[in-house]
Short mmCIF file of C-alpha atoms and ligand atoms in Angstrom, two decimals:
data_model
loop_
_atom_site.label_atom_id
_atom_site.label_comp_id
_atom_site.label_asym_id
_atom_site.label_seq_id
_atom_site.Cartn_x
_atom_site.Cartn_y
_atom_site.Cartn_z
CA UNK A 1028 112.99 116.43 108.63
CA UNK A 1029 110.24 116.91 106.22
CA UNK A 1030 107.80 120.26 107.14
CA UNK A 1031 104.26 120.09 105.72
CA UNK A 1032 102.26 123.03 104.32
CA UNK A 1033 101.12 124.80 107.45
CA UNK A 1034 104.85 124.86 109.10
CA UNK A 1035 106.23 122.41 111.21
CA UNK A 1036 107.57 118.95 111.20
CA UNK A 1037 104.79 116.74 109.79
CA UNK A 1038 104.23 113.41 112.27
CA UNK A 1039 102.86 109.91 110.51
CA UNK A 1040 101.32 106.80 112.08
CA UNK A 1041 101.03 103.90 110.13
CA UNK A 1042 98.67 101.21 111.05
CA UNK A 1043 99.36 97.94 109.38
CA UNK A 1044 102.37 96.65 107.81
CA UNK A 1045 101.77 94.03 105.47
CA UNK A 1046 103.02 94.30 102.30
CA UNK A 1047 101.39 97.53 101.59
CA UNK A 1048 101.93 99.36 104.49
CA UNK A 1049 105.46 98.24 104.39
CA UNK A 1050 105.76 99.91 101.16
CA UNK A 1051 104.04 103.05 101.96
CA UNK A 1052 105.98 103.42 105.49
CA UNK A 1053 109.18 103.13 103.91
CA UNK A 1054 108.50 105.69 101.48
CA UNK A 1055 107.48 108.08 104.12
CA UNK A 1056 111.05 107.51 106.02
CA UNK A 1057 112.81 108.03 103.11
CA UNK A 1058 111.36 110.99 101.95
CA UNK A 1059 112.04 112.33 105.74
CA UNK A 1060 108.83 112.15 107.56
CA UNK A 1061 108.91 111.35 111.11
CA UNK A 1062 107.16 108.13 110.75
CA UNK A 1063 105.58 105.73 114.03
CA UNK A 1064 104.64 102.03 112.58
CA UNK A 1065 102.61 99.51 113.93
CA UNK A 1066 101.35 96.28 113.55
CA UNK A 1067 99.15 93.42 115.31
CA UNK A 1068 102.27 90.81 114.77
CA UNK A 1069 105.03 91.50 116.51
CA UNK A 1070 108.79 91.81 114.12
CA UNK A 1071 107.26 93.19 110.78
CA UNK A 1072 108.39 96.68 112.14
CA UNK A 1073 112.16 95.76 112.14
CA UNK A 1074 112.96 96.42 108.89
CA UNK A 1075 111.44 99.83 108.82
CA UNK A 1076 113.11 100.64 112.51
CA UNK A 1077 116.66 100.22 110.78
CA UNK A 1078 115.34 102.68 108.10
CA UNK A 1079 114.75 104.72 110.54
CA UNK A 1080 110.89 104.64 112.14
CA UNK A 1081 109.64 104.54 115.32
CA UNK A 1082 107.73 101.15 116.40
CA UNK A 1083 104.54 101.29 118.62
CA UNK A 1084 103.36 98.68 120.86
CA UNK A 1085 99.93 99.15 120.10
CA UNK A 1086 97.96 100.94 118.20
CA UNK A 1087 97.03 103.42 120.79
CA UNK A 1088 100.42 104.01 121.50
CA UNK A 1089 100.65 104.70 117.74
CA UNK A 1090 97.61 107.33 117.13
CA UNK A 1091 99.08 108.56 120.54
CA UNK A 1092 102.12 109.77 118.34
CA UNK A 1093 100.25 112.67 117.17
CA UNK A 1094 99.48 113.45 112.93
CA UNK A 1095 98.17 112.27 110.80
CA UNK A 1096 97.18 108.32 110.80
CA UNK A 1097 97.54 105.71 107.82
CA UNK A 1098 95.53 102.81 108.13
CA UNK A 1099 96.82 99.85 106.28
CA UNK A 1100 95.09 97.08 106.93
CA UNK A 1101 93.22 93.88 105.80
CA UNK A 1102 89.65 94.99 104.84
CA UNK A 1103 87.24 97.16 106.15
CA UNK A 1104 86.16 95.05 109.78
CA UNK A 1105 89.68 95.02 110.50
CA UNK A 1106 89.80 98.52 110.44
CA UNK A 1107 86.43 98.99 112.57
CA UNK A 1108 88.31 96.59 115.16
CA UNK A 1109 90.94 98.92 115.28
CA UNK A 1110 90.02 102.23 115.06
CA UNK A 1111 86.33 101.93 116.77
CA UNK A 1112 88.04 101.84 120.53
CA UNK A 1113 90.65 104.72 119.25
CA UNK A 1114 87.69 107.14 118.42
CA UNK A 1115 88.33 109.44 120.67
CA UNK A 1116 91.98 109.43 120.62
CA UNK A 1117 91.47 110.55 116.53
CA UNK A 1118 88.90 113.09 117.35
CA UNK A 1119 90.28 116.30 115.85
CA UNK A 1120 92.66 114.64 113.40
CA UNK A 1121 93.11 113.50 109.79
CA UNK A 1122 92.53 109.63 109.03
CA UNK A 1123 93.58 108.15 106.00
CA UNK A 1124 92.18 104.81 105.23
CA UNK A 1125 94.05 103.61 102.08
CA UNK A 1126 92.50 99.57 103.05
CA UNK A 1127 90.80 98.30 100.13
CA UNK A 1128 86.71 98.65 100.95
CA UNK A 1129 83.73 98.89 99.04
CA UNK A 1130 82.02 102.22 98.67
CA UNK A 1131 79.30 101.42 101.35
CA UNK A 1132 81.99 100.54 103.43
CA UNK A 1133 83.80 103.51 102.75
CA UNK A 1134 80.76 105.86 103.52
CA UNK A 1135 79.91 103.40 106.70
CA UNK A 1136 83.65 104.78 107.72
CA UNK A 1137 83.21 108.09 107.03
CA UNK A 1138 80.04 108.28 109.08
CA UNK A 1139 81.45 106.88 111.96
CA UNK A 1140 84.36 109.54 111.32
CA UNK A 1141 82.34 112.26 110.99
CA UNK A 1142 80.26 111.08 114.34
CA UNK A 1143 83.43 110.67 116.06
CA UNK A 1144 85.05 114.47 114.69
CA UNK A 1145 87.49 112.96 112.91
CA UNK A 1146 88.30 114.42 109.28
CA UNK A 1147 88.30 111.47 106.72
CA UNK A 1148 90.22 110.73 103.41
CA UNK A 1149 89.64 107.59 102.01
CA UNK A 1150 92.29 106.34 99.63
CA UNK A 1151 92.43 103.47 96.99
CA UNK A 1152 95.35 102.05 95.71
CA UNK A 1153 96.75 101.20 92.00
CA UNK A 1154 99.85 100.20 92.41
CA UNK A 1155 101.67 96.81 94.07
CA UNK A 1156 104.13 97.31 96.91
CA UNK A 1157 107.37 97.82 94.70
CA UNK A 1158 105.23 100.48 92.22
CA UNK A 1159 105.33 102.52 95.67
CA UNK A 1160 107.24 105.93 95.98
CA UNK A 1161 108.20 104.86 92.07
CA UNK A 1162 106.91 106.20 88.79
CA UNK A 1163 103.45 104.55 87.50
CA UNK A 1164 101.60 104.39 91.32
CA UNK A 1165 98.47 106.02 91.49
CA UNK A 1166 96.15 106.35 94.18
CA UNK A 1167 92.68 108.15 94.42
CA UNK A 1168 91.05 109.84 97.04
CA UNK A 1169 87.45 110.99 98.28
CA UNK A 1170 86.38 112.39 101.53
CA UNK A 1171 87.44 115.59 103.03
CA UNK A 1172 88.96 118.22 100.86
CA UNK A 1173 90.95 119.94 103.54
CA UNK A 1174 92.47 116.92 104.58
CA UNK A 1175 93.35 116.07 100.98
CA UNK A 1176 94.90 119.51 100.13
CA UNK A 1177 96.80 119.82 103.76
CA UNK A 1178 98.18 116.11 103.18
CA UNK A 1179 98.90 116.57 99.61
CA UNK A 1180 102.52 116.58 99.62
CA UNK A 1181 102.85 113.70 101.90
CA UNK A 1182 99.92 111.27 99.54
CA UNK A 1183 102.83 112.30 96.82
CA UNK A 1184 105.52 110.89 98.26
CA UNK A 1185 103.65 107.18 97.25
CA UNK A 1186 102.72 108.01 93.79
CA UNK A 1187 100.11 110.53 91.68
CA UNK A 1188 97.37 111.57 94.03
CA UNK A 1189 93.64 111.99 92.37
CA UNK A 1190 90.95 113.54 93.71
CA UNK A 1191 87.10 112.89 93.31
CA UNK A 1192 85.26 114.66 96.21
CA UNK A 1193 83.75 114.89 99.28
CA UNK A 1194 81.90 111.53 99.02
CA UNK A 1195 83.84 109.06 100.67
CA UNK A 1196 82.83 105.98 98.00
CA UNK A 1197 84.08 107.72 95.01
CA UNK A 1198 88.03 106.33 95.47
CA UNK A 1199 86.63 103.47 95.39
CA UNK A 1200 83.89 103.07 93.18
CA UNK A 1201 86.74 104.09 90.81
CA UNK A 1202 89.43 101.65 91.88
CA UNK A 1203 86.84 98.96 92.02
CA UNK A 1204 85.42 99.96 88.41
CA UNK A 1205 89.16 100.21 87.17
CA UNK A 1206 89.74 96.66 88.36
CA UNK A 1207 86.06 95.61 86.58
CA UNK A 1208 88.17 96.20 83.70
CA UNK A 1209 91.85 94.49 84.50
CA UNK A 1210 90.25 90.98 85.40
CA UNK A 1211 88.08 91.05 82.63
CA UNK A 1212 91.31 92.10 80.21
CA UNK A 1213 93.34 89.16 82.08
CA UNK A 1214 90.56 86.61 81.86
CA UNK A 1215 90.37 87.83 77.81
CA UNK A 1216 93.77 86.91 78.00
CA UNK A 1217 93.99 83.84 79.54
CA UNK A 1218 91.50 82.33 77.38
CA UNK A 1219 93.50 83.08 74.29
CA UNK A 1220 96.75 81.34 76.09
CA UNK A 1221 94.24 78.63 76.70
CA UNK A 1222 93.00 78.44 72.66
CA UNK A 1223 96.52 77.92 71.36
CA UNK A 1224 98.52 75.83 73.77
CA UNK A 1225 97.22 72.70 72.62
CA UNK A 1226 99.20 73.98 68.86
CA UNK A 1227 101.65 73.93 71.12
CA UNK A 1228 102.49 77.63 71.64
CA UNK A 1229 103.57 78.69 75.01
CA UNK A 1230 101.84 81.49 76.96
CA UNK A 1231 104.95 83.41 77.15
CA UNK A 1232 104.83 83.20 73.18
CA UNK A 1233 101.57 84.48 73.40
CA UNK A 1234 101.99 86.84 76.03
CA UNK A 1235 104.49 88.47 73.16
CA UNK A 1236 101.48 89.03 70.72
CA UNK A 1237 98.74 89.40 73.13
CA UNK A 1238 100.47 92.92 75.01
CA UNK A 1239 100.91 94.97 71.75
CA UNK A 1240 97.44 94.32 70.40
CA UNK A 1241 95.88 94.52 73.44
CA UNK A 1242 97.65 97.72 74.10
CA UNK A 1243 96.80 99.22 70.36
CA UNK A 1244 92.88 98.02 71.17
CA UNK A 1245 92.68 100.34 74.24
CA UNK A 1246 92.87 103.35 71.18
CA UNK A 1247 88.88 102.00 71.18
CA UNK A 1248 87.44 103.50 74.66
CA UNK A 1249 87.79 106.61 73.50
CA UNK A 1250 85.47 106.18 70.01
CA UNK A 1251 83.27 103.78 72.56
CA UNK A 1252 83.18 106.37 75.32
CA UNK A 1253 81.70 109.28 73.02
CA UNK A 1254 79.13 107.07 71.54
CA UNK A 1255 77.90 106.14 74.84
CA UNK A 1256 77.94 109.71 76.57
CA UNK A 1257 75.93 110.43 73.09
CA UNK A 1258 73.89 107.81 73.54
CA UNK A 1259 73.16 106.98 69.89
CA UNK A 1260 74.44 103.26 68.95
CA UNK A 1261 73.45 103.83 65.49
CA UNK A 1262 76.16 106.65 64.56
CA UNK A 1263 77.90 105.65 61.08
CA UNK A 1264 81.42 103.97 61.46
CA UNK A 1265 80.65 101.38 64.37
CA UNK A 1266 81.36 97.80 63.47
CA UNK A 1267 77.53 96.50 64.45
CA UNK A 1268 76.46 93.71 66.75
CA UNK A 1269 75.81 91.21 64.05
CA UNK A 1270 79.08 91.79 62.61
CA UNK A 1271 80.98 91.15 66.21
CA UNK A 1272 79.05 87.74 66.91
CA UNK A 1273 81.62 85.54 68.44
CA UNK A 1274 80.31 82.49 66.76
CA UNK A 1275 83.80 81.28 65.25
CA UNK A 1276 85.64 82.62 68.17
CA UNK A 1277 83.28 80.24 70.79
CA UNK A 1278 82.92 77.70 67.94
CA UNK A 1279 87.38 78.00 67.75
CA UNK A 1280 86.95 77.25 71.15
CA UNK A 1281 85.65 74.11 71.78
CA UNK A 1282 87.05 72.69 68.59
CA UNK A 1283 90.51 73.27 70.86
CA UNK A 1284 88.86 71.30 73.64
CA UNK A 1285 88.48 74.46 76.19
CA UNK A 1286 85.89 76.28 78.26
CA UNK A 1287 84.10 79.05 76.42
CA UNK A 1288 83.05 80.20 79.56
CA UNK A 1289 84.87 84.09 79.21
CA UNK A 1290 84.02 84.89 75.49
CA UNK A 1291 80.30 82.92 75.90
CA UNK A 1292 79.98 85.98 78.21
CA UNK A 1293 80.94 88.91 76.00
CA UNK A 1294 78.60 86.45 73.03
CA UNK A 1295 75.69 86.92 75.96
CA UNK A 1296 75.90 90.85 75.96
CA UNK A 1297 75.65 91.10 72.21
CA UNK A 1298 72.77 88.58 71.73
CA UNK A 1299 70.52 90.62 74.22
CA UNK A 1300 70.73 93.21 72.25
CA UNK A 1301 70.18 91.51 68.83
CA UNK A 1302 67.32 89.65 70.04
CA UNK A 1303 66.37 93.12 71.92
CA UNK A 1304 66.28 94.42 68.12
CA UNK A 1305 69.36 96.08 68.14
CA UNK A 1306 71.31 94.00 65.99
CA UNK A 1307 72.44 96.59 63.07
CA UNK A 1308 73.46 99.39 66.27
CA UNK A 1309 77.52 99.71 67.30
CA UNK A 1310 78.87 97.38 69.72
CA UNK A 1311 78.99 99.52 72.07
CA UNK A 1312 75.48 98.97 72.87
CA UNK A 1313 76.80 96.05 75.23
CA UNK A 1314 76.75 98.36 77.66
CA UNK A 1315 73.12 98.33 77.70
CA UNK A 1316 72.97 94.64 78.34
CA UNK A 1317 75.24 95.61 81.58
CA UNK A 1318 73.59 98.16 82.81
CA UNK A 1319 70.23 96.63 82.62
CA UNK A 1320 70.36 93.09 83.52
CA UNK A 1321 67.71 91.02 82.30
P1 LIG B 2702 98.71 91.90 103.84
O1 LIG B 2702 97.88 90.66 103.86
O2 LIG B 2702 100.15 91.79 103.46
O3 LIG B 2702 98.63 92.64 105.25
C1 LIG B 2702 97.42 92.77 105.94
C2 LIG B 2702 97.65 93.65 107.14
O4 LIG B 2702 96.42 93.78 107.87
C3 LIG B 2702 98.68 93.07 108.12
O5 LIG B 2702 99.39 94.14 108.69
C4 LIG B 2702 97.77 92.38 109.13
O6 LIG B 2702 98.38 92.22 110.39
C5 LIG B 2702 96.66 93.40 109.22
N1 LIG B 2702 95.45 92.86 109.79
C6 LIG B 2702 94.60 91.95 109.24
N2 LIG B 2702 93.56 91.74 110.05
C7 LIG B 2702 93.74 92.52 111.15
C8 LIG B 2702 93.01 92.76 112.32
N3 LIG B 2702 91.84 92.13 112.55
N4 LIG B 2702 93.51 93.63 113.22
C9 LIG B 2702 94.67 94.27 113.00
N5 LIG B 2702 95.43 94.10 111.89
C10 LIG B 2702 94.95 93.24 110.97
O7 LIG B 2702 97.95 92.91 102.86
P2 LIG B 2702 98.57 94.18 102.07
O8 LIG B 2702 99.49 94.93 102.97
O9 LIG B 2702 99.06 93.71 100.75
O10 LIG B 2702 97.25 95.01 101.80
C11 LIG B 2702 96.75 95.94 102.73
C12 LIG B 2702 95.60 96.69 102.07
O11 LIG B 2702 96.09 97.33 100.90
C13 LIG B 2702 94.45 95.76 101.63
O12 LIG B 2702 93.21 96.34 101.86
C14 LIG B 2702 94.72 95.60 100.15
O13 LIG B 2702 93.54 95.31 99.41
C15 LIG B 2702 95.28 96.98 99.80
N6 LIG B 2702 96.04 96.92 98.55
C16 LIG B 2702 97.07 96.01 98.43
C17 LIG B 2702 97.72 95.87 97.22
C18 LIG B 2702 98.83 94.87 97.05
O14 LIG B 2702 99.23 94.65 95.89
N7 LIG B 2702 99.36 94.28 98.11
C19 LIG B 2702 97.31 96.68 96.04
C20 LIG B 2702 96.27 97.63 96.30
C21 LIG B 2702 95.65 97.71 97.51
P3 LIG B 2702 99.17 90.86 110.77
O15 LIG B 2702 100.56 91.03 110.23
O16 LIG B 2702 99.12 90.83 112.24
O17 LIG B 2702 98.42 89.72 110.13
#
């Protein structure tokens, strides 16, 4: 039996067991926390029962478990359509909402929290269900600081927990930035698979280059990063905007007989700038072109 910080034997309810909330319920009963599960389709919670949870009928009869609460679930109305008639069931209590929502949403839910007394954590995760409970997960967190330190031990049991603050739509605003980045990377990559296949190289082929330099070109925030925060684009050493026109690269492109939609995007950033008179500044001026629109 697992005891939390402030004595006792620490009591989890888990709302929502998809794939996620499999994952993180599972972790819980392994690492000894007296874990209640439920779920709005009946026979998901089988699996964890053998492990060694306790299955509600309903949701109520889940938050009526006592502890701390896990929501799990789709997206931010389906956890309004759970939790709004269960408001003052939670009043009192911790609520952890690790559903993926935007940060509105997430401050929309910690409003109605707060209105309701019920301390808030909101969680984002970075991880798939197998990463769970295994080295690699991360997950941030914003909302209420007591509820972060108090839960601490248990938000470790899934992978490294983060902090941001008080505001609610920070976990978020950071998961959602973090995956701004990842689908841009994978689209960059894509299109590259896409460029060569008609020489007849397979994507796993290229997957073998692509992961190594890609990996080695990440070295780059970090020289990006401190001429932004500096906010001079004309510090010596940056390769300039005219220099990283992707002429040949788009030009490449079509001569293979593919979209140049992804890189004709990056080529968009840099030419607002050049034609902005910023042509001989680092490329890390993009950022401008991003951050003003238009
Ligand atoms: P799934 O699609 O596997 O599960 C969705 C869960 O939400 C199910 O338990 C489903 O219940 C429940 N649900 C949906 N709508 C309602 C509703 N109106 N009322 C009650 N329950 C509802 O998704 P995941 O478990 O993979 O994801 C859960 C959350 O975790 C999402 O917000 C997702 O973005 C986030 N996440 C997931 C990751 C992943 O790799 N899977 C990675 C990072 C974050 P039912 O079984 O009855 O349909």
């Amino acid at each position: 039996m697992t005891t939390d910080n402030i004595g006792g034997s620490v009591q989890v309810s888990v709302l929502g067991l998809g794939a996620m909330g499999s994952a993180l319920s599972s972790a819980l009963v392994k690492a000894g926390y007296e874990t209640t599960v439920w779920n709005r389709s009946p026979g998901k919670a089988d699996g964890l029962v053998a492990q060694g949870a306790r299955a509600a009928g309903t949701a109520g009869e889940a938050v009526g478990a006592g502890g701390v609460v896990i929501a799990c679930l789709l997206d931010h109305g389906s956890v309004r359509e759970v939790l709004d008639p269960l408001a003052g069931e939670l009043a009192g209590r911790v609520l952890i909402n690790v559903t993926t929502t935007t940060p509105a949403e997430s401050r929309e839910l910690a409003a109605w929290a707060a209105d309701a007394g019920i301390a808030y954590l909101d969680g984002g995760i970075m991880a798939v269900p197998p990463m769970i409970g295994h080295p690699g997960s991360s997950i941030l967190y914003s909302g209420s600081a007591d509820a972060f330190d108090q839960y601490k031990p248990l938000l470790d049991v899934w992978g490294t927990s983060t902090y941001f603050g008080e505001d609610a739509g920070l976990a978020p605003l950071y998961d959602l930035a973090l995956l701004a980045g990842m689908y841009v990377m994978f689209a960059g990559f894509m299109h590259g698979a896409a460029m060569v296949a008609p020489a007849g190289v397979t994507a796993r082929q290229f997957a073998a280059m692509a992961a190594p330099w890609l990996t080695a070109m990440t070295g780059a925030f970090e020289g990006f990063a401190a001429v932004i925060d500096g906010g001079d684009y004309t510090v010596e050493g940056q390769q300039s905007l005219v220099f990283s026109s992707l002429g040949d690269l788009l030009a490449a492109s079509s001569d293979q007989g593919i979209s140049t939609d992804v890189p004709a995007m990056v080529q968009r950033l840099i030419q607002h700038q050049i034609d902005a008179g910023h042509g001989e500044e680092g490329f890390a001026r993009i950022i401008e072109s991003i951050k003003q629109p238009g």
